[in-house]
CSV table of C-alpha atoms and ligand atoms in Angstrom, one decimal:
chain,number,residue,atom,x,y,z
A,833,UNK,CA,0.0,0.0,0.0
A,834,UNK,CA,1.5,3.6,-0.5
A,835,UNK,CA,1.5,6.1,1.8
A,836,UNK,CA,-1.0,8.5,2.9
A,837,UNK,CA,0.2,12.3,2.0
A,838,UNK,CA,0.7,14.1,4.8
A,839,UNK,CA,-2.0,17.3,4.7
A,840,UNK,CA,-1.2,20.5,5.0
A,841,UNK,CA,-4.1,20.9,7.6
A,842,UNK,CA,-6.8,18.3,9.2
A,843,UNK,CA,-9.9,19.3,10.1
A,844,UNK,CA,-10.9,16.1,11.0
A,845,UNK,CA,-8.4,15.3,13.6
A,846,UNK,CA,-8.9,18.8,15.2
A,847,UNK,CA,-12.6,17.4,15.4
A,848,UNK,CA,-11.8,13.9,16.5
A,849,UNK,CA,-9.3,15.3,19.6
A,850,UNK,CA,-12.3,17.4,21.7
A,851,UNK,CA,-15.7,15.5,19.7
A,852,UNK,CA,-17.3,14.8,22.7
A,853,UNK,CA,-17.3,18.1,24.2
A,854,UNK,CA,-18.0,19.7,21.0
A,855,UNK,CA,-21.5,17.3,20.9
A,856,UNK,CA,-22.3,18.6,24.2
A,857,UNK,CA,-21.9,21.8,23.3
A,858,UNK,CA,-24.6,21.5,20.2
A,859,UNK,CA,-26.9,19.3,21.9
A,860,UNK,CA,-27.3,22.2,24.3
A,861,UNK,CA,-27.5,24.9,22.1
A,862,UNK,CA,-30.5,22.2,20.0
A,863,UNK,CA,-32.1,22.3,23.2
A,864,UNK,CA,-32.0,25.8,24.3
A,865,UNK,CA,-34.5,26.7,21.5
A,866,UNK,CA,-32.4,29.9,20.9
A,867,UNK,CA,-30.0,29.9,17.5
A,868,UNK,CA,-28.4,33.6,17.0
A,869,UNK,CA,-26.9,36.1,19.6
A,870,UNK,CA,-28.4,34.5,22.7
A,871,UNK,CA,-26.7,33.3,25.9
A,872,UNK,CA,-23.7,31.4,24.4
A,873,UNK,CA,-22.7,34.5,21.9
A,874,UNK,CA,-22.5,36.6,25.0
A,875,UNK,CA,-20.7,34.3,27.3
A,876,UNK,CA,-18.2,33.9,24.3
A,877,UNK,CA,-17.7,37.5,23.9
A,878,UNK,CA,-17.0,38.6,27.4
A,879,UNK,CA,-14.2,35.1,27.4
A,880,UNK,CA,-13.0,36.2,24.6
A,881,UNK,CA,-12.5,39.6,25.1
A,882,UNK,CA,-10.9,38.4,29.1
A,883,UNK,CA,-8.6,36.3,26.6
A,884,UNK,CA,-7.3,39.5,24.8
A,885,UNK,CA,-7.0,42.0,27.5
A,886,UNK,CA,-10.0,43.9,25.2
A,887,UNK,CA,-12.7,45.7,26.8
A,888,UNK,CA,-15.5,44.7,24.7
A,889,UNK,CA,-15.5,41.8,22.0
A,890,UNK,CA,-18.2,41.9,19.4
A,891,UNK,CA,-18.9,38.8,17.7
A,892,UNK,CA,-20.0,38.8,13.7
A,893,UNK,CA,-20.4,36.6,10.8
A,894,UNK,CA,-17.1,36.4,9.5
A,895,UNK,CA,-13.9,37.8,10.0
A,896,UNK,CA,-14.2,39.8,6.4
A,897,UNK,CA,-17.4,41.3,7.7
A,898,UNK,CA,-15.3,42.4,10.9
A,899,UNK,CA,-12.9,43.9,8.8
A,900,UNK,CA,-15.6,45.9,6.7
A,901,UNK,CA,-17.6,46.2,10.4
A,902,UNK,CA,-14.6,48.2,11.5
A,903,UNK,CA,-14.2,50.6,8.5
A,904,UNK,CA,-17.4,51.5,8.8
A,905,UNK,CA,-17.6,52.3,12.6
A,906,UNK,CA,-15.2,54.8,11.9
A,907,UNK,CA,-17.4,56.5,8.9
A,908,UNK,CA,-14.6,55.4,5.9
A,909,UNK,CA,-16.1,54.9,2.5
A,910,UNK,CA,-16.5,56.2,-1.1
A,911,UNK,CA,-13.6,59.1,-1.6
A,912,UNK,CA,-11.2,57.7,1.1
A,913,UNK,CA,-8.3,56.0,0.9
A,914,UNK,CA,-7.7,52.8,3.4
A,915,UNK,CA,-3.8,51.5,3.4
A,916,UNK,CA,-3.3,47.8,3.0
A,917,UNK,CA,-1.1,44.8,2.4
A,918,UNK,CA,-1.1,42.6,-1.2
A,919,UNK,CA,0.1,39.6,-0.2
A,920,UNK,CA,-2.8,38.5,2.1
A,921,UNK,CA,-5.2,36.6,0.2
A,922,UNK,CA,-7.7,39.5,-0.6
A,923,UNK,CA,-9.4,39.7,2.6
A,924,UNK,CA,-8.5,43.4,3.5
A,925,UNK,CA,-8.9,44.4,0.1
A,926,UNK,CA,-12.5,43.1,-0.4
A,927,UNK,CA,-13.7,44.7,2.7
A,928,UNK,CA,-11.9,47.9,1.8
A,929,UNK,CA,-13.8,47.6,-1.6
A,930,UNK,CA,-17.0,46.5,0.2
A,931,UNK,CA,-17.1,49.8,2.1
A,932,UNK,CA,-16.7,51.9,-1.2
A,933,UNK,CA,-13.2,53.0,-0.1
A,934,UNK,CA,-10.2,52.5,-2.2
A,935,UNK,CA,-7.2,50.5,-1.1
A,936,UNK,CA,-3.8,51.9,-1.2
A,937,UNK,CA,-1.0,49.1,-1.5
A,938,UNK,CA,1.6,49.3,0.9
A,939,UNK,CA,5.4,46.6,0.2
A,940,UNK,CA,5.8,44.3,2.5
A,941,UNK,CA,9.2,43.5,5.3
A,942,UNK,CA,11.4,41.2,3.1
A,943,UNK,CA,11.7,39.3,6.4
A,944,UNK,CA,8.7,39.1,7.9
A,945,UNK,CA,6.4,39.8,4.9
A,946,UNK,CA,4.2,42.4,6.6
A,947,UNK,CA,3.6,45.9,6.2
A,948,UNK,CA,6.4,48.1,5.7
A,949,UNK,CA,6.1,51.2,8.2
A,950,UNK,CA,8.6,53.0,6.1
A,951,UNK,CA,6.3,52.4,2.5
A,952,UNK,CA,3.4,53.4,4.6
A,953,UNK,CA,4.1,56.4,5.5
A,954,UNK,CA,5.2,57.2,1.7
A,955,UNK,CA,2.0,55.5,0.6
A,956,UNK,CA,-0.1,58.3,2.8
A,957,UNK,CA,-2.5,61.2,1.3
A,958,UNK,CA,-4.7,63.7,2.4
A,959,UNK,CA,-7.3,61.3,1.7
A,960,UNK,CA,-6.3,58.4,3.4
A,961,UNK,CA,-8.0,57.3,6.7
A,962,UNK,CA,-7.2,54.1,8.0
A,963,UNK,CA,-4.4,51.6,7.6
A,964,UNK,CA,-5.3,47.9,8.1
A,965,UNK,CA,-1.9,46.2,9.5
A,966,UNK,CA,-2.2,42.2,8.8
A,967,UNK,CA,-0.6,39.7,11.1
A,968,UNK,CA,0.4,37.0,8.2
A,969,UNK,CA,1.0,33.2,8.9
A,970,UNK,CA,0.6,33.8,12.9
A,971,UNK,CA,3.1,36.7,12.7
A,972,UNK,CA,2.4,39.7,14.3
A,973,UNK,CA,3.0,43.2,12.0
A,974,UNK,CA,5.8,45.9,13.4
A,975,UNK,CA,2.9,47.7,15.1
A,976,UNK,CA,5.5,49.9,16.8
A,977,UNK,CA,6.6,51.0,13.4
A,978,UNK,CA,2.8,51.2,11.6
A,979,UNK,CA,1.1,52.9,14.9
A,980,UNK,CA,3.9,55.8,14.6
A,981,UNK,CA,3.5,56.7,11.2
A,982,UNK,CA,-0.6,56.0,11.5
A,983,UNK,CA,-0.5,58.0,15.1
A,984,UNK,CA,1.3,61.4,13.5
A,985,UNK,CA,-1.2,61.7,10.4
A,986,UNK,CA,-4.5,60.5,13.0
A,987,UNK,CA,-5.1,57.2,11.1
A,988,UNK,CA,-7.3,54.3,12.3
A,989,UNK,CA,-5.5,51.2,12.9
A,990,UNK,CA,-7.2,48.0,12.7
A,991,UNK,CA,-5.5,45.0,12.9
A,992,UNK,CA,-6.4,41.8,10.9
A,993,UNK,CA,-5.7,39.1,13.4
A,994,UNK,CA,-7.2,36.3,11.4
A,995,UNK,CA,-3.8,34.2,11.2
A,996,UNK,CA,-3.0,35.4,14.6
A,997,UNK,CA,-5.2,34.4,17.7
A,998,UNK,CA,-3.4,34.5,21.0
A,999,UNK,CA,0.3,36.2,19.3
A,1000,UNK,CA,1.6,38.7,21.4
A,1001,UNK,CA,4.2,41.1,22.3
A,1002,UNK,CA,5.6,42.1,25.1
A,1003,UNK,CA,2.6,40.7,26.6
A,1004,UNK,CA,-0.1,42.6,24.5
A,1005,UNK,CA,-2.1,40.7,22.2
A,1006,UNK,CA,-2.5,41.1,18.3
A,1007,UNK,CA,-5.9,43.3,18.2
A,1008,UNK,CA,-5.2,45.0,21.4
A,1009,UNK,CA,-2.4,47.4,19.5
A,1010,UNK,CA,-4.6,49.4,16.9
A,1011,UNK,CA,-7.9,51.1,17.7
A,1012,UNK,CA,-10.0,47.6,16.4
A,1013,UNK,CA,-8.8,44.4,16.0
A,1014,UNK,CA,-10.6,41.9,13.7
A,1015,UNK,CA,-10.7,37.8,13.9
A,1016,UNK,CA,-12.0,35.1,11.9
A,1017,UNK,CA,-12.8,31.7,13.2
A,1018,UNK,CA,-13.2,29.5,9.8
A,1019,UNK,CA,-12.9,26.3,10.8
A,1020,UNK,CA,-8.9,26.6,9.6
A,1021,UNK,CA,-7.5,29.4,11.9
A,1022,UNK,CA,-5.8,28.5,14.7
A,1023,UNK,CA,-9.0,29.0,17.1
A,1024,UNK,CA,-11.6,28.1,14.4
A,1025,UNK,CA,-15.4,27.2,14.7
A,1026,UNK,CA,-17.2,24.7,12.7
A,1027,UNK,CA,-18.8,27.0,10.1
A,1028,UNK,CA,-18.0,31.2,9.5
A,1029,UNK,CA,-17.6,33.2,12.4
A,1030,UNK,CA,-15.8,36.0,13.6
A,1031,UNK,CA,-15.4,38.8,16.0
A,1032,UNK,CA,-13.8,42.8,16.7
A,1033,UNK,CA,-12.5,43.4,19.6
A,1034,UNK,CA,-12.2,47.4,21.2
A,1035,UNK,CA,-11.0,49.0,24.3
A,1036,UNK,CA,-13.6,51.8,23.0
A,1037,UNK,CA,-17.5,51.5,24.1
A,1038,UNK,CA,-18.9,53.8,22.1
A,1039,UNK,CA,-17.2,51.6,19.1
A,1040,UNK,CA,-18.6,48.8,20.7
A,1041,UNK,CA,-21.8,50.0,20.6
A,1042,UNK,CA,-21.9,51.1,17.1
A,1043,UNK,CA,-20.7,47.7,16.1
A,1044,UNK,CA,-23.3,45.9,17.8
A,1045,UNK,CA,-25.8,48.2,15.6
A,1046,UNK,CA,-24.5,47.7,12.9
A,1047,UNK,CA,-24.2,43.8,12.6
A,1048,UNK,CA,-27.8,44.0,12.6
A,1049,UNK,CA,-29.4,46.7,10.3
A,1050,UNK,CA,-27.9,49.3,11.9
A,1051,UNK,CA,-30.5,48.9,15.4
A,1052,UNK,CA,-29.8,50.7,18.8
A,1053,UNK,CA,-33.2,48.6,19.8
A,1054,UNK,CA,-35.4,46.1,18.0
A,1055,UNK,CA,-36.6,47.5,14.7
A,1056,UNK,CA,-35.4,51.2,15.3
A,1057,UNK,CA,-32.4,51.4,12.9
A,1058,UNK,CA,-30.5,54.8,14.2
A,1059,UNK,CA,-26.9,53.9,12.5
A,1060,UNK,CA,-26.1,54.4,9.3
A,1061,UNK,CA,-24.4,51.4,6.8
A,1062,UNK,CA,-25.7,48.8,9.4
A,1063,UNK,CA,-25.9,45.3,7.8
A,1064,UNK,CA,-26.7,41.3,9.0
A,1065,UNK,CA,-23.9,40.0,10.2
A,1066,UNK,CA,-24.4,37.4,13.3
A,1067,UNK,CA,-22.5,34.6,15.2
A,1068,UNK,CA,-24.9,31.4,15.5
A,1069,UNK,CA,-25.5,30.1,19.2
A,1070,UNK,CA,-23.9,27.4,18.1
A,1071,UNK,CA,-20.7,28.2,16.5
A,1072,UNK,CA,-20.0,30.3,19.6
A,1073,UNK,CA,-20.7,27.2,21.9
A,1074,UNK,CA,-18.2,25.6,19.9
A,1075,UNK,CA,-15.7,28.5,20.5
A,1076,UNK,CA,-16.6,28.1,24.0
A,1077,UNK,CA,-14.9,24.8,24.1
A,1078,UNK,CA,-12.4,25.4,21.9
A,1079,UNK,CA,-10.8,28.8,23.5
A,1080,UNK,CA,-9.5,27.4,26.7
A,1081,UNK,CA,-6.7,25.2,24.4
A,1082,UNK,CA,-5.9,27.9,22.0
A,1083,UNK,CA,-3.3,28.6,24.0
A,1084,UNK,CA,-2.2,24.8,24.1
A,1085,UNK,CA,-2.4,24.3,20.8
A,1086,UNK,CA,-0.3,27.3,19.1
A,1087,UNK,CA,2.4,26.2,21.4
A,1088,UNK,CA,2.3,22.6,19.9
A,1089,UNK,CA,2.5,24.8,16.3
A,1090,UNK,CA,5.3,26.6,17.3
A,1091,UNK,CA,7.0,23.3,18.7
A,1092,UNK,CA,6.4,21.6,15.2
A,1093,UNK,CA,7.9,25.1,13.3
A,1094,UNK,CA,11.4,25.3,16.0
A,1095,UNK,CA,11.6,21.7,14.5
A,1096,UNK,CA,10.8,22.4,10.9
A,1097,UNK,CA,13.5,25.9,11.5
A,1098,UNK,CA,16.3,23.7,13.3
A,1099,UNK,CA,16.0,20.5,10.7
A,1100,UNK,CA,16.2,23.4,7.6
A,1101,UNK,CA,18.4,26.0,8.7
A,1102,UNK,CA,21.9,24.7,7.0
A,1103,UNK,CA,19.4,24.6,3.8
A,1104,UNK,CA,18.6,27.2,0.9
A,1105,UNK,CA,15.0,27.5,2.4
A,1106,UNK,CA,14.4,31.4,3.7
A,1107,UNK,CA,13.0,30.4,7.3
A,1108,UNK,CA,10.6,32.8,9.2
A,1109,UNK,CA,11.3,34.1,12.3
A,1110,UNK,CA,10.0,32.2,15.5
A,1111,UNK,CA,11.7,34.0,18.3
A,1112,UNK,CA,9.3,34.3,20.9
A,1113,UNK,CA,5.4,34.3,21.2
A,1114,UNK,CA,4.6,37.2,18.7
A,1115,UNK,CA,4.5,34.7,16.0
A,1116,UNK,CA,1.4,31.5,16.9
A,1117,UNK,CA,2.7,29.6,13.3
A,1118,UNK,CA,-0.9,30.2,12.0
A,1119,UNK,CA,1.0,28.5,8.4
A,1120,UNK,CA,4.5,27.0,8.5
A,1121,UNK,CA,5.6,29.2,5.5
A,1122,UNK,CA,9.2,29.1,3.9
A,1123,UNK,CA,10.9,30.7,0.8
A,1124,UNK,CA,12.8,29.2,-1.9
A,1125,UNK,CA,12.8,30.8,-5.9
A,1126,UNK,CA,12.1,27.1,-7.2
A,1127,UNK,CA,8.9,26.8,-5.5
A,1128,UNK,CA,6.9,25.1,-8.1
A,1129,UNK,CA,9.1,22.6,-9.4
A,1130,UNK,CA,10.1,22.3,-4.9
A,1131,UNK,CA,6.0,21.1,-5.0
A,1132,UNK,CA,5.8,18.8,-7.4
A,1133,UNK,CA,8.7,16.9,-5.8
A,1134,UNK,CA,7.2,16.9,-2.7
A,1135,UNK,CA,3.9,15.7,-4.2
A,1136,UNK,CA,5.8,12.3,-5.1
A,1137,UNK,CA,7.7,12.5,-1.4
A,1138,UNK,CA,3.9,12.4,-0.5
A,1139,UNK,CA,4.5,15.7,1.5
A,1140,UNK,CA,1.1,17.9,1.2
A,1141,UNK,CA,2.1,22.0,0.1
A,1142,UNK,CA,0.0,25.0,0.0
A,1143,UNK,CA,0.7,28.5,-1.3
A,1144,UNK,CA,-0.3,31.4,0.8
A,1145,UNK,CA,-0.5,33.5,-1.3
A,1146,UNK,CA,0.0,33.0,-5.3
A,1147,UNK,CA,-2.0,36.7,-7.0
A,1148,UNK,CA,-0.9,40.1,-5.2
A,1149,UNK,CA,-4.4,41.9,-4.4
A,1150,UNK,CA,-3.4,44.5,-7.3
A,1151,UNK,CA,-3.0,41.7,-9.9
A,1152,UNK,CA,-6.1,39.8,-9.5
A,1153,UNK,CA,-8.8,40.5,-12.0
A,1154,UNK,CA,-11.4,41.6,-10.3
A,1155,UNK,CA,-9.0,44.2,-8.9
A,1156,UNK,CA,-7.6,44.9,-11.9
A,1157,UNK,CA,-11.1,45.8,-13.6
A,1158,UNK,CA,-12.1,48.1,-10.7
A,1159,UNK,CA,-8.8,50.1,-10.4
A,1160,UNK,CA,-7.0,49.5,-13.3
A,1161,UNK,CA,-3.3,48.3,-13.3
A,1162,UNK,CA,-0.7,49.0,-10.0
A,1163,UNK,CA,3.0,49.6,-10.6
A,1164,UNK,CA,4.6,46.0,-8.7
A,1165,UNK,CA,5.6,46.3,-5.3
A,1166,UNK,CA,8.8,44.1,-5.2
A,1167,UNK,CA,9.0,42.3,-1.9
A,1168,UNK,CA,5.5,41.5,-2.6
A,1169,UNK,CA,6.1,40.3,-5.8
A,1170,UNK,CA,9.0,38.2,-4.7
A,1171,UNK,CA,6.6,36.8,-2.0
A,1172,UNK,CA,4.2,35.7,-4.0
A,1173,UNK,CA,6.2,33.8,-6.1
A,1174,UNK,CA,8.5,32.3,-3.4
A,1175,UNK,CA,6.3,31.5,-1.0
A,1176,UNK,CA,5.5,27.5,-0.1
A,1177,UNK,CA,3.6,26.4,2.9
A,1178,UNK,CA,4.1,23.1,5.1
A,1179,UNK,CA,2.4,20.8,7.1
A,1180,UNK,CA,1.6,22.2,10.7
A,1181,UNK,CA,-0.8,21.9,12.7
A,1182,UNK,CA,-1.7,20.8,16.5
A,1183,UNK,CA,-2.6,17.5,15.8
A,1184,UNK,CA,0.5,16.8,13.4
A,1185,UNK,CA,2.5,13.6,15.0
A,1186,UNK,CA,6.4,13.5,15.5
A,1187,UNK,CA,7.0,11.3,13.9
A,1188,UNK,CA,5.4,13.3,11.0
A,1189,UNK,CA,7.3,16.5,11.4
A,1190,UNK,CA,10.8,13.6,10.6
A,1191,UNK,CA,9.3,12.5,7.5
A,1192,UNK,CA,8.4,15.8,6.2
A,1193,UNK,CA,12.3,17.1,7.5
A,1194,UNK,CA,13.7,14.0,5.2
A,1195,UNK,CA,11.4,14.6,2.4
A,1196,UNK,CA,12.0,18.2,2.3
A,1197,UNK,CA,15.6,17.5,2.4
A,1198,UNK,CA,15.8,14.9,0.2
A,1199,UNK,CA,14.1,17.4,-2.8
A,1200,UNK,CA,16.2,20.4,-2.0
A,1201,UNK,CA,19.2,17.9,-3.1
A,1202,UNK,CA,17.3,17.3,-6.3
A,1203,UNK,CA,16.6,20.6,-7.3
A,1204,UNK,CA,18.8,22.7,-9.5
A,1205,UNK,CA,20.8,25.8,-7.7
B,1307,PLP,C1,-9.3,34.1,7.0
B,1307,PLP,C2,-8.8,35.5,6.9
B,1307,PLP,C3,-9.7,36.6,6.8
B,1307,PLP,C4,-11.2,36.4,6.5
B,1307,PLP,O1,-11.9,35.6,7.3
B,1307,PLP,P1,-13.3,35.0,6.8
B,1307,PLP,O2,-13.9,34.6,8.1
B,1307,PLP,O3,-12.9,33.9,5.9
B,1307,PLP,O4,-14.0,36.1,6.1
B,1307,PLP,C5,-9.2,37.8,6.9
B,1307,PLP,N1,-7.9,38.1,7.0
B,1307,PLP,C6,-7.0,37.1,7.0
B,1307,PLP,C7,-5.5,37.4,7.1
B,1307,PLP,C8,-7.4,35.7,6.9
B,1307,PLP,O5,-6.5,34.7,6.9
């Protein structure tokens, strides 16, 4: 018999390692006769936002919906300018584009592939408002750096902490930096639910408070819609039951991720990989991501090594087409560019085995031989 590839991610593992509790959880929110923002939504907010150090959490559909959620709170649309990275899989730019503003790209670090506080603050106009710093692959952004330039010219800052639940810096979390931070839980991110999901969280109540509003048409009380640009955008009882159980090993869990990723950096560091940094708890290994020019042909001989590969992410946000047709063309931004055509993810995740993490060392190893210089 041949091999199983080892995946990239496993959902079904993740599932099989807490089913039990997650049944109990369900069967109680079946029985409670209560499906959207009740009782469990709440209890999740308030441990969620204990979690972060955040004063208030506000829990919405999805974690591109928090992102367009927090543009909104602060009034941004049609004529301003919102400041934004291209090599993060679109999200930022289709809530940017969803709130009628127009996204400004900014280059990335060439070593840790976030936002560039130097391009930023080149990048700003009179008509930008906000700058939407993304934590990529688990990494927390140089917030020192962006909340300086953002700070002088009176930006927003809202943090996309998507890849990036439970990161933190000299013991602040990622979305406690900026004004608003903003979190997905698809079932892949490092605490995920078991549909769509996400959340903003905000040491501002007033915010909070226009959030809350505006997830739902825009109400400050049943049927009396007071805020303008409100939408639908709700957590399910039971998706936030399942968060419930799930929050309390977060913590557990990125550690096994960063484990598996000081493994994957010691076993590859006399190689030509480019390694990310993993130096202390400001990076939670959302993707194990590493750089080499010969990605494609790196793939394909993993394939046969039966080593599973991802790329996060292929298209800058300025190249895709339905970019493209909307703004028109975008001069390249070079570490971006370079990014997108180096970049190669690996297996990682909680639930991935030792033994594993050796056989995707020697099959990593074993192609890099095989590969031209
Ligand atoms: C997943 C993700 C999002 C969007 O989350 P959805 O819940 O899928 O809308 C936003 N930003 C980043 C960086 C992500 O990885």
């Amino acid at each position: 018999m041949s091999k199983a590839t080892i995946p990239v991610q496993d959902l079904k593992r993740h599932y099989n390692s807490m089913a039990g509790d997650l049944k109990g959880a369900a069967q109680r929110v079946l029985d409670s006769g209560w499906y959207v923002l009740g009782q469990e939504v709440k209890a999740f907010e308030k441990e969620f936002a204990a979690y972060l150090g955040a004063r208030e959490c506000v829990s919405v559909a999805n974690g591109t919906e928090a992102l367009e959620l927090a543009l909104r709170v602060f009034q941004i649309g049609p004529g301003n300018e919102v400041c934004t990275v291209a090599n993060a899989g679109m999200y930022s730019t289709t809530a940017i584009l969803n709130a009628g503003a127009t996204p400004v790209f900014v280059d990335v670090e060439a070593d840790t592939l976030t936002m560039s506080p130097n391009d930023l603050a080149a990048r700003i106009t009179e008509r930008t408002k906000a700058v939407i710093a993304t934590h990529l692959y688990g990494c927390m952004a140089d917030l020192d750096g962006i909340l300086a330039v953002a700070r002088a010219r009176g930006l927003s800052v809202i943090e996309d902490c998507a890849q990036a639940h439970g990161a933190k810096r000299q013991d602040r979390m990622a979305g406690t930096w900026g004004d608003i931070g903003c979190f997905s839980f698809y079932p892949t991110k490092n605490l995920g639910a078991l549909g769509d999901g996400g959340a903003l969280c905000t040491d501002d109540q007033g915010v909070a408070e226009r959030l809350r509003a505006l997830r739902q048409y825009g109400w400050s009380s049943r049927y009396h819609s007071t805020f303008r640009g409100g939408r639908n955008s709700r957590l399910d009882e039971l998706q936030a039951a399942f968060l419930r159980v799930k929050l309390p090993m977060l913590d557990r869990w990125n550690q096994r991720r960063q484990q598996i990723a000081r493994l994957y950096n010691q076993a590859f560091r006399d190689t030509r990989l480019i390694l990310s940094k993993l130096d202390d708890d400001s990076n939670v290994v959302h993707l194990y991501v590493v750089r080499l020019p010969q990605r494609d042909q790196f793939r394909q001989l993993l394939t046969e090594a039966v080593v599973g590969s991802d790329v996060h992410y292929p298209v800058p946000d300025y190249s895709q087409d339905s970019v493209r047709e909307q703004l028109g063309g975008h001069e390249p931004l070079p570490e971006t560019e370079r990014a997108c055509c180096q970049v190669v993810t690996l297996p990682c995740f909680p639930e991935l085995a030792d033994s594993e993490v050796d056989q995707v060392v020697s099959a990593v190893r074993a192609v890099l031989k095989r590969l031209p210089a």
